[in-house]
Short mmCIF file of C-alpha atoms and ligand atoms in Angstrom, two decimals:
data_model
loop_
_atom_site.label_atom_id
_atom_site.label_comp_id
_atom_site.label_asym_id
_atom_site.label_seq_id
_atom_site.Cartn_x
_atom_site.Cartn_y
_atom_site.Cartn_z
CA MET A 13 56.81 96.81 81.90
CA TYR A 14 57.23 100.57 81.73
CA ASN A 15 57.19 103.46 79.40
CA ILE A 16 60.78 104.75 79.82
CA THR A 17 62.63 107.73 78.64
CA VAL A 18 66.32 107.71 78.47
CA VAL A 19 68.01 111.18 78.07
CA GLY A 20 71.39 111.16 76.36
CA THR A 21 72.43 108.69 73.78
CA GLY A 22 76.12 108.36 74.58
CA TYR A 23 77.61 104.95 75.52
CA VAL A 24 75.62 104.60 78.72
CA GLY A 25 72.24 105.92 77.41
CA LEU A 26 72.12 104.05 74.21
CA VAL A 27 73.24 100.78 75.72
CA THR A 28 70.79 101.24 78.67
CA GLY A 29 67.91 102.15 76.32
CA ALA A 30 68.63 99.23 74.08
CA CYS A 31 68.81 96.83 77.02
CA LEU A 32 65.70 98.03 78.65
CA ALA A 33 63.85 97.72 75.41
CA ASP A 34 65.11 94.18 75.01
CA PHE A 35 63.64 93.34 78.43
CA GLY A 36 60.33 94.38 77.06
CA ASN A 37 59.92 97.98 78.10
CA ASN A 38 58.78 100.66 75.77
CA VAL A 39 61.72 103.00 75.57
CA THR A 40 62.22 106.48 74.07
CA CYS A 41 65.86 107.64 73.68
CA VAL A 42 66.13 111.45 73.74
CA ASP A 43 68.95 113.62 72.53
CA SER A 44 69.22 117.35 71.97
CA ASP A 45 71.33 116.60 68.82
CA ALA A 46 68.60 116.26 66.21
CA ALA A 47 70.85 115.16 63.47
CA LYS A 48 72.14 112.39 65.59
CA ILE A 49 68.62 111.31 66.37
CA GLU A 50 67.76 111.20 62.53
CA ARG A 51 70.91 109.05 61.98
CA MET A 52 69.83 106.73 64.72
CA LYS A 53 66.36 106.34 63.29
CA ALA A 54 68.22 105.22 60.12
CA LEU A 55 69.98 102.85 62.40
CA GLU A 56 73.36 104.63 62.10
CA LEU A 57 74.93 104.50 65.56
CA PRO A 58 77.21 107.21 66.87
CA PHE A 59 79.99 104.76 68.03
CA PHE A 60 81.31 101.36 67.57
CA GLU A 61 80.11 98.79 70.20
CA PRO A 62 80.10 95.10 69.38
CA GLY A 63 76.52 93.59 69.31
CA LEU A 64 74.84 97.01 69.78
CA PRO A 65 73.59 97.47 66.17
CA GLU A 66 71.85 94.17 66.22
CA ILE A 67 69.95 94.80 69.45
CA VAL A 68 69.10 98.36 68.58
CA GLU A 69 67.78 97.19 65.15
CA ARG A 70 65.70 94.40 66.54
CA ASN A 71 63.93 96.56 69.25
CA PHE A 72 63.53 99.54 66.80
CA ASN A 73 61.94 97.23 64.23
CA GLU A 74 59.70 95.63 66.77
CA GLY A 75 58.51 99.06 67.94
CA ARG A 76 60.03 99.00 71.47
CA LEU A 77 62.78 101.50 70.91
CA HIS A 78 62.11 105.05 69.66
CA PHE A 79 64.33 108.04 69.03
CA THR A 80 63.34 111.77 69.39
CA SER A 81 64.76 115.15 70.31
CA ASP A 82 61.39 116.21 71.91
CA LEU A 83 62.11 115.70 75.64
CA ALA A 84 58.99 117.18 76.96
CA THR A 85 56.70 114.94 75.06
CA ALA A 86 58.77 111.81 75.87
CA VAL A 87 58.63 112.78 79.57
CA ARG A 88 54.93 113.27 79.60
CA ASN A 89 54.44 109.75 77.98
CA SER A 90 56.67 108.05 80.46
CA LYS A 91 56.63 106.97 84.08
CA VAL A 92 60.39 106.55 84.36
CA VAL A 93 63.10 108.84 83.15
CA PHE A 94 66.72 107.85 83.14
CA ILE A 95 69.22 110.72 83.02
CA THR A 96 72.37 109.65 81.09
CA VAL A 97 73.84 112.76 79.77
CA GLY A 98 77.57 113.66 79.91
CA THR A 99 79.44 115.04 82.89
CA PRO A 100 82.63 116.30 81.29
CA PRO A 101 85.50 117.37 83.45
CA ARG A 102 85.86 121.08 84.12
CA ALA A 103 89.39 122.75 84.07
CA ASP A 104 89.71 122.10 87.85
CA GLY A 105 88.90 118.35 87.42
CA SER A 106 85.44 118.56 88.79
CA ALA A 107 82.58 117.11 86.95
CA ASP A 108 80.33 119.55 84.92
CA THR A 109 76.84 118.56 85.85
CA SER A 110 75.01 121.43 84.09
CA ALA A 111 73.50 119.11 81.43
CA ILE A 112 71.89 116.83 84.17
CA TYR A 113 70.32 119.95 85.81
CA ALA A 114 69.01 121.35 82.53
CA VAL A 115 67.39 117.97 81.72
CA ALA A 116 65.87 117.70 85.28
CA LYS A 117 64.30 121.20 84.96
CA ILE A 118 62.37 120.12 81.78
CA VAL A 119 61.38 116.86 83.45
CA ALA A 120 60.04 118.93 86.43
CA GLN A 121 58.05 121.19 84.07
CA ASN A 122 56.31 118.19 82.58
CA LEU A 123 55.24 116.08 85.47
CA ASN A 124 51.73 114.97 84.63
CA GLY A 125 51.50 112.26 87.33
CA TYR A 126 54.11 110.52 89.49
CA LYS A 127 57.44 109.96 87.73
CA LEU A 128 60.67 108.40 88.92
CA VAL A 129 63.81 110.18 87.75
CA ILE A 130 66.84 107.95 87.75
CA GLN A 131 70.18 109.63 87.78
CA LYS A 132 72.61 107.26 85.96
CA SER A 133 75.24 109.70 84.79
CA THR A 134 78.35 109.58 87.03
CA ALA A 135 78.10 112.78 89.15
CA PRO A 136 79.46 113.91 92.39
CA VAL A 137 78.05 112.52 95.58
CA GLY A 138 75.15 114.62 96.63
CA THR A 139 73.84 115.34 93.06
CA ALA A 140 70.76 113.11 93.20
CA ARG A 141 69.51 114.76 96.46
CA ASP A 142 70.23 118.16 95.04
CA LEU A 143 68.39 117.26 91.82
CA TYR A 144 65.28 116.69 93.87
CA ARG A 145 65.57 120.20 95.41
CA HIS A 146 66.22 121.66 92.07
CA MET A 147 63.20 119.94 90.44
CA SER A 148 60.97 120.96 93.19
CA LYS A 149 61.59 124.60 92.22
CA TYR A 150 60.21 123.99 88.87
CA ALA A 151 57.50 121.41 89.51
CA LYS A 152 53.83 122.29 89.90
CA LYS A 153 52.72 122.45 93.55
CA GLY A 154 51.81 118.91 94.75
CA ALA A 155 53.48 117.11 91.79
CA LYS A 156 54.71 113.80 92.84
CA PHE A 157 58.13 112.56 91.79
CA ASP A 158 61.18 110.87 93.18
CA VAL A 159 64.85 110.92 92.33
CA ALA A 160 66.95 107.76 92.51
CA SER A 161 70.53 106.87 91.71
CA ASN A 162 71.45 103.84 89.68
CA PRO A 163 75.17 104.00 88.67
CA GLU A 164 76.28 102.25 85.68
CA PHE A 165 79.28 100.00 85.50
CA LEU A 166 79.42 99.16 81.84
CA ARG A 167 82.68 98.49 80.17
CA GLU A 168 83.06 99.83 76.61
CA GLY A 169 83.81 97.10 74.19
CA SER A 170 81.72 94.66 76.28
CA ALA A 171 79.05 97.00 77.08
CA LEU A 172 76.11 94.52 76.45
CA GLU A 173 77.71 91.73 78.37
CA THR A 174 78.32 93.97 81.39
CA SER A 175 74.79 95.48 81.27
CA MET A 176 73.02 92.14 80.75
CA ARG A 177 75.09 90.19 83.19
CA PRO A 178 76.45 92.74 85.69
CA ASP A 179 78.34 91.82 88.81
CA ARG A 180 75.91 93.76 90.84
CA VAL A 181 73.16 96.28 90.60
CA VAL A 182 73.36 99.38 92.84
CA ILE A 183 70.21 101.32 93.76
CA GLY A 184 70.06 104.49 95.69
CA ALA A 185 66.29 104.96 96.48
CA GLU A 186 64.63 106.38 99.53
CA SER A 187 60.97 105.75 98.84
CA LYS A 188 58.95 102.50 98.62
CA GLU A 189 57.71 103.40 95.07
CA ALA A 190 61.11 104.32 93.71
CA GLU A 191 62.65 101.08 95.12
CA SER A 192 59.81 98.93 93.79
CA ILE A 193 60.02 100.41 90.28
CA LEU A 194 63.72 99.92 90.22
CA ARG A 195 63.48 96.36 91.40
CA LYS A 196 60.88 95.63 88.70
CA ILE A 197 63.03 97.21 86.02
CA HIS A 198 65.89 94.92 87.01
CA GLU A 199 63.75 91.86 87.37
CA PRO A 200 65.15 89.99 84.35
CA LEU A 201 68.56 90.24 86.06
CA PHE A 202 67.24 88.44 89.11
CA LEU A 203 66.70 85.26 86.95
CA ILE A 204 70.44 85.15 86.68
CA GLU A 205 70.77 85.90 90.35
CA THR A 206 72.47 89.26 90.08
CA PRO A 207 73.09 90.62 93.54
CA MET A 208 71.53 94.06 94.27
CA ILE A 209 72.37 96.69 96.86
CA VAL A 210 69.57 99.03 97.87
CA THR A 211 70.95 101.98 99.80
CA SER A 212 70.82 105.81 100.32
CA LEU A 213 71.42 108.24 97.38
CA GLU A 214 74.86 109.27 98.57
CA THR A 215 76.05 105.84 99.17
CA ALA A 216 75.11 104.57 95.74
CA GLU A 217 76.82 107.49 94.16
CA LEU A 218 79.98 106.90 96.13
CA ILE A 219 79.95 103.13 95.26
CA LYS A 220 80.51 104.16 91.53
CA TYR A 221 83.44 106.48 92.32
CA ALA A 222 84.95 104.10 94.72
CA SER A 223 84.88 101.20 92.33
CA ASN A 224 86.44 103.22 89.46
CA CYS A 225 89.02 104.71 91.68
CA PHE A 226 89.85 101.33 93.14
CA LEU A 227 90.36 99.78 89.78
CA ALA A 228 92.62 102.78 88.58
CA THR A 229 94.58 102.20 91.82
CA LYS A 230 95.13 98.56 90.86
CA ILE A 231 96.41 99.52 87.46
CA SER A 232 98.65 102.26 88.84
CA PHE A 233 99.97 99.93 91.47
CA ILE A 234 100.93 97.23 88.97
CA ASN A 235 102.42 99.88 86.70
CA GLU A 236 104.59 101.07 89.69
CA MET A 237 105.66 97.49 90.19
CA ALA A 238 106.51 97.18 86.47
CA ASN A 239 108.83 100.13 86.81
CA LEU A 240 110.45 98.50 89.72
CA CYS A 241 110.70 95.19 87.76
CA GLU A 242 112.61 96.92 85.06
CA ALA A 243 115.13 98.39 87.50
CA LEU A 244 115.53 95.13 89.57
CA GLY A 245 115.49 92.52 86.78
CA ALA A 246 112.13 91.02 87.66
CA ASP A 247 109.06 90.12 85.47
CA VAL A 248 105.88 92.02 86.23
CA GLN A 249 103.66 89.38 84.60
CA MET A 250 104.87 86.75 87.05
CA VAL A 251 104.65 89.26 89.92
CA ALA A 252 101.01 89.94 88.82
CA LYS A 253 100.29 86.21 88.64
CA GLY A 254 101.65 85.62 92.14
CA LEU A 255 99.88 88.59 93.50
CA GLY A 256 96.53 87.84 91.89
CA MET A 257 96.64 84.19 93.36
CA ASP A 258 95.84 85.77 96.79
CA ARG A 259 92.06 85.74 96.80
CA ARG A 260 91.87 88.91 98.64
CA ILE A 261 93.61 90.65 95.82
CA GLY A 262 92.40 88.69 92.64
CA PRO A 263 93.96 88.49 89.33
CA LYS A 264 92.10 91.07 87.36
CA PHE A 265 93.18 94.65 86.44
CA LEU A 266 96.84 93.78 87.15
CA HIS A 267 98.10 94.20 83.54
CA ALA A 268 100.99 96.50 83.36
CA GLY A 269 100.82 98.94 80.44
CA PRO A 270 101.01 102.45 79.14
CA GLY A 271 98.57 103.78 81.83
CA TYR A 272 94.83 103.81 81.90
CA GLY A 273 92.69 105.95 79.61
CA GLY A 274 89.06 106.22 78.51
CA SER A 275 85.96 108.23 79.47
CA CYS A 276 85.76 106.96 83.08
CA PHE A 277 88.91 106.39 85.03
CA PRO A 278 90.83 109.68 84.31
CA LYS A 279 87.64 111.83 84.72
CA ASP A 280 86.37 109.89 87.85
CA THR A 281 89.70 110.01 89.75
CA HIS A 282 89.85 113.69 89.14
CA ALA A 283 86.28 114.27 90.20
CA LEU A 284 86.63 112.37 93.43
CA SER A 285 89.81 114.34 94.19
CA ALA A 286 87.79 117.52 93.63
CA PHE A 287 84.81 116.62 95.73
CA ALA A 288 86.99 115.29 98.50
CA LYS A 289 88.97 118.64 98.54
CA LYS A 290 85.53 120.38 98.67
CA ALA A 291 84.57 118.31 101.56
CA LYS A 292 87.97 118.93 103.16
CA VAL A 293 88.95 115.33 103.11
CA LYS A 294 92.52 114.22 102.02
CA SER A 295 92.41 111.92 99.02
CA GLY A 296 96.04 111.05 98.96
CA ILE A 297 95.78 107.64 97.39
CA VAL A 298 93.67 108.74 94.53
CA ASP A 299 95.86 111.75 93.96
CA ALA A 300 98.91 109.52 93.75
CA VAL A 301 97.13 107.25 91.33
CA ILE A 302 96.46 110.19 89.00
CA ALA A 303 100.16 111.30 89.25
CA ALA A 304 101.38 107.70 88.68
CA ASN A 305 99.30 107.40 85.53
CA ASP A 306 100.60 110.67 84.10
CA HIS A 307 104.12 109.44 84.85
CA GLN A 308 103.50 106.08 83.25
CA MET A 309 102.57 107.70 80.02
CA THR A 310 105.64 110.00 80.04
CA ARG A 311 107.80 106.97 80.78
CA MET A 312 106.37 105.22 77.62
CA VAL A 313 107.56 108.19 75.52
CA ASP A 314 111.03 107.83 77.15
CA LYS A 315 110.92 104.15 76.63
CA ILE A 316 110.15 104.40 72.80
CA CYS A 317 112.66 107.22 72.35
CA ASN A 318 115.38 105.20 74.12
CA SER A 319 114.79 102.28 71.90
CA ILE A 320 115.65 104.28 68.72
CA GLY A 321 118.60 106.15 69.95
CA ALA A 322 118.56 110.10 69.03
CA PRO A 323 114.68 110.37 68.29
CA ARG A 324 114.76 113.50 66.04
CA GLY A 325 113.84 112.50 62.41
CA LYS A 326 113.19 108.93 63.30
CA LYS A 327 110.05 107.17 62.43
CA VAL A 328 107.86 105.23 64.87
CA ALA A 329 104.77 103.13 63.85
CA VAL A 330 102.09 103.37 66.59
CA LEU A 331 99.68 100.43 66.53
CA GLY A 332 96.43 101.04 68.30
CA LEU A 333 94.81 104.47 69.17
CA SER A 334 91.52 103.74 70.98
CA PHE A 335 91.98 103.53 74.80
CA LYS A 336 91.32 99.84 74.68
CA PRO A 337 90.39 97.22 72.02
CA ASN A 338 86.90 96.72 70.57
CA THR A 339 85.94 100.38 70.85
CA ASP A 340 86.59 103.44 68.63
CA ASP A 341 86.66 105.66 71.71
CA LEU A 342 89.65 107.88 71.78
CA ARG A 343 88.84 109.88 74.89
CA GLU A 344 92.05 110.17 77.09
CA ALA A 345 93.63 107.46 75.09
CA PRO A 346 97.23 106.93 76.23
CA ALA A 347 98.09 106.65 72.54
CA LEU A 348 97.22 110.27 72.07
CA TYR A 349 99.35 111.35 74.88
CA ILE A 350 102.32 109.18 73.80
CA ILE A 351 102.12 110.45 70.20
CA GLU A 352 102.15 114.00 71.33
CA GLY A 353 105.28 113.29 73.45
CA LEU A 354 106.92 111.60 70.49
CA LYS A 355 106.11 114.51 68.13
CA LYS A 356 107.58 116.87 70.67
CA ARG A 357 110.85 115.05 70.48
CA GLY A 358 110.98 115.21 66.78
CA VAL A 359 109.73 111.73 65.86
CA LYS A 360 107.69 111.12 62.76
CA VAL A 361 104.66 109.03 63.73
CA VAL A 362 102.66 106.74 61.39
CA ALA A 363 99.58 105.30 63.21
CA PHE A 364 97.24 102.42 62.47
CA ASP A 365 94.06 101.35 64.41
CA PRO A 366 91.63 98.79 63.13
CA ILE A 367 88.41 100.76 64.01
CA SER A 368 89.19 104.39 65.31
CA MET A 369 91.15 105.89 62.43
CA ARG A 370 88.27 107.89 60.93
CA LYS A 371 87.65 109.58 64.26
CA ALA A 372 91.41 109.94 64.80
CA GLU A 373 91.81 111.77 61.58
CA GLU A 374 89.52 114.49 62.88
CA LEU A 375 91.59 115.13 66.11
CA PRO A 376 93.70 118.33 66.01
CA GLN A 377 96.39 116.46 68.13
CA LEU A 378 96.91 113.98 65.36
CA LYS A 379 97.25 116.79 62.62
CA ASN A 380 100.75 115.77 61.52
CA VAL A 381 100.34 112.03 61.99
CA GLU A 382 100.18 109.75 58.92
CA PHE A 383 98.02 106.81 58.92
CA GLY A 384 98.89 103.35 57.62
CA ALA A 385 96.50 100.96 55.85
CA ASP A 386 97.44 98.14 58.27
CA ALA A 387 100.22 97.37 60.76
CA TYR A 388 102.77 96.37 58.09
CA ASP A 389 102.05 99.46 56.04
CA ALA A 390 102.50 101.67 59.03
CA ALA A 391 105.75 99.87 59.94
CA ARG A 392 107.33 100.52 56.51
CA GLY A 393 110.68 102.33 57.02
CA ALA A 394 110.05 102.64 60.82
CA HIS A 395 112.82 102.65 63.48
CA ALA A 396 110.37 101.11 65.92
CA VAL A 397 106.89 99.64 66.15
CA ALA A 398 105.03 100.46 69.40
CA ILE A 399 101.99 98.47 70.33
CA ILE A 400 99.81 100.66 72.51
CA THR A 401 96.43 99.00 72.33
CA GLU A 402 96.00 95.26 72.52
CA TRP A 403 93.75 94.67 69.60
CA ASN A 404 93.64 90.97 68.68
CA GLU A 405 95.21 91.43 65.23
CA PHE A 406 98.41 92.87 66.90
CA ARG A 407 98.79 89.70 68.87
CA GLY A 408 99.81 87.44 66.03
CA MET A 409 101.70 89.68 63.67
CA GLU A 410 104.04 87.95 61.25
CA LEU A 411 107.31 89.09 62.68
CA SER A 412 109.49 88.19 59.74
CA ARG A 413 107.20 90.25 57.43
CA LEU A 414 107.29 93.25 59.91
CA LYS A 415 111.02 93.03 60.09
CA ARG A 416 111.40 93.09 56.23
CA VAL A 417 109.52 96.36 55.85
CA MET A 418 111.11 98.15 58.89
CA LYS A 419 114.28 100.16 58.87
CA LYS A 420 115.26 98.91 62.34
CA PRO A 421 113.67 95.84 63.96
CA VAL A 422 112.57 97.22 67.39
CA LEU A 423 109.38 96.12 69.01
CA CYS A 424 107.99 98.25 71.82
CA ASP A 425 105.27 95.99 73.22
CA LEU A 426 103.56 98.34 75.67
CA ARG A 427 100.90 95.65 76.45
CA ASN A 428 103.21 92.78 76.88
CA LEU A 429 101.60 90.76 74.10
CA TYR A 430 104.72 88.91 72.99
CA LYS A 431 107.33 86.78 74.63
CA ARG A 432 110.76 88.26 74.59
CA ASP A 433 112.50 85.04 73.32
CA GLN A 434 110.15 84.75 70.39
CA VAL A 435 110.64 88.26 69.31
CA GLU A 436 114.44 88.20 69.75
CA ALA A 437 114.62 84.93 67.82
CA ALA A 438 112.83 86.80 64.93
CA GLY A 439 115.79 89.21 64.99
CA PHE A 440 114.11 92.16 66.82
CA GLU A 441 115.12 94.16 69.83
CA TYR A 442 112.40 93.70 72.39
CA VAL A 443 111.05 96.26 74.86
CA GLY A 444 108.19 95.34 77.08
CA VAL A 445 106.70 96.95 80.23
CA GLY A 446 108.09 95.59 83.47
CA LYS A 447 109.96 92.86 81.66
CA GLY A 448 113.24 93.19 83.55
CA VAL A 449 116.23 90.97 82.79
CA PRO A 450 117.93 89.36 85.91
CA ALA A 451 121.50 90.64 86.26
CA GLY A 452 122.92 87.34 85.84
CA LEU A 453 121.64 87.07 82.26
CA THR A 454 123.27 88.94 79.45
CA LYS A 455 121.06 91.59 77.97
CA LYS A 456 122.62 91.14 74.52
CA LYS A 457 121.02 93.59 72.10
CA PRO A 458 120.38 96.65 74.31
CA ALA A 459 124.04 96.49 75.59
CA LYS A 460 125.38 96.45 72.01
CA ARG A 461 123.26 99.36 70.92
CA ALA A 462 124.39 101.37 73.93
CA SER A 463 128.01 100.87 73.16
CA LYS A 464 127.51 101.76 69.44
CA LYS A 465 125.88 105.02 70.43
CA ALA A 466 128.65 105.89 72.78
C1 UDX B 515 85.65 101.33 83.30
C2 UDX B 515 85.18 100.32 84.38
O1 UDX B 515 85.74 99.05 84.15
C3 UDX B 515 83.67 100.23 84.42
O2 UDX B 515 83.22 99.37 85.48
C4 UDX B 515 83.17 101.53 84.69
O3 UDX B 515 81.82 101.79 84.82
C5 UDX B 515 83.65 102.56 83.43
O4 UDX B 515 85.10 102.56 83.51
P1 UDX B 515 86.03 101.26 80.69
O5 UDX B 515 86.47 102.62 80.85
O6 UDX B 515 85.13 100.87 79.55
O7 UDX B 515 85.27 100.76 81.99
O8 UDX B 515 87.41 100.20 80.48
P2 UDX B 515 88.13 99.22 81.30
O9 UDX B 515 88.22 97.93 80.58
O10 UDX B 515 87.88 99.16 82.64
O11 UDX B 515 89.65 99.86 81.11
C6 UDX B 515 90.05 101.18 81.52
C7 UDX B 515 91.52 101.41 81.15
O12 UDX B 515 92.42 100.73 82.01
C8 UDX B 515 91.99 101.18 79.78
O13 UDX B 515 92.77 102.13 79.28
C9 UDX B 515 92.74 99.88 79.90
O14 UDX B 515 93.80 99.57 78.97
C10 UDX B 515 93.37 100.03 81.37
N1 UDX B 515 93.83 98.87 81.99
C11 UDX B 515 92.91 97.98 82.45
C12 UDX B 515 95.11 98.56 82.28
O15 UDX B 515 95.95 99.28 81.82
N2 UDX B 515 95.34 97.39 82.95
C13 UDX B 515 94.42 96.61 83.42
O16 UDX B 515 94.90 95.57 84.11
C14 UDX B 515 93.13 96.90 83.16
#
């Protein structure tokens, strides 16, 4: 067991710190935001993540998890330092790694014995090796340290599960000592036979980007198929099913929808494209994925607007704001982009989200948006309801109740949660994603609407 400092208490840092403490290590979580640290000492966490409050509270009360903003002292008391600070995108799409370098400098100035610095923030390939050079400039002569890379693959909303039972552990380490410490830290995962890859720094860093870009590619691919399905009268859910049965492809990440969002895919695809450009390597696939995702979100705005006729002055209830369920994270959420698009077309938006509304109210983009107390309240007087995030409570809505409060019964189901027949039987017009209607079958309602408008 080690004395470990984890720098940065965002999703990755706090989850990593809590899990390492739960494995029996003595962990100090550091953040430069002193007010945030004080709140965490009072067990108020900065974001919503199922199961995290319990594990933080247990380890804090049992004395294995500490919070401080004094980085230097924490470093001096630790053998291992995880860097998990943010790497936000710059205007050109590249990752801003300045926070990592600032932390590494302080670590270098406080080396009082061998320390292992583990770079866990997602940062461009080459960062870990460059950090070693950077730290050498500030470290006392003869000070011993290593820099390793240990990318995270946690999924928000199921962060504990993905950290405690990961598909694999990736370690970039180039000294015996660094490798052995990282193996020891991950020992509890060997009991559940988690596979581990030990490789060079650059390879470990690229595995992270390649994984996220590949997943984003899968999503953009199925979204493109969905658009084809709509034009050709096919059903994307069946296409995904048939496609996913091929074991080389696999069934996961083939859900068509409004486009991906969140703190990882948008940022990491742009970052890969930026460092590929710098390396003078063409990243045509990833570039196309980025463009396809932007296009998909725009398509969703058109889809909703088409379903309500002339959009100006009409009211749309948006259900779900966070980029996926079980999180209150609004970063790059498709809902924000879609709402902005609707507002530009003169649509009045009323939104509801089970968890992220308080955060949403603070966003400048949502200034003119009203919020409902629940789905039915948001839908009152609406010309369409648009489900953007697949929270469980939107899966089983009482359609008759929804219809009663709406002005026009139109359901834009951007996550394909409902069956067309069921929704149409309840008297709604149904709009899904990639749910084309074969030419032989009559497309009753949309045809009527179109002729009315004409
Ligand atoms: C992702 C990766 O899964 C994780 O391994 C990585 O380390 C960080 O990025 P996360 O951003 O938490 O995790 O969310 P994820 O569940 O992967 O979803 C990302 C986005 O893709 C969401 O907006 C989601 O709605 C969308 N998505 C996902 C789809 O539109 N269709 C799918 O089939 C799957």
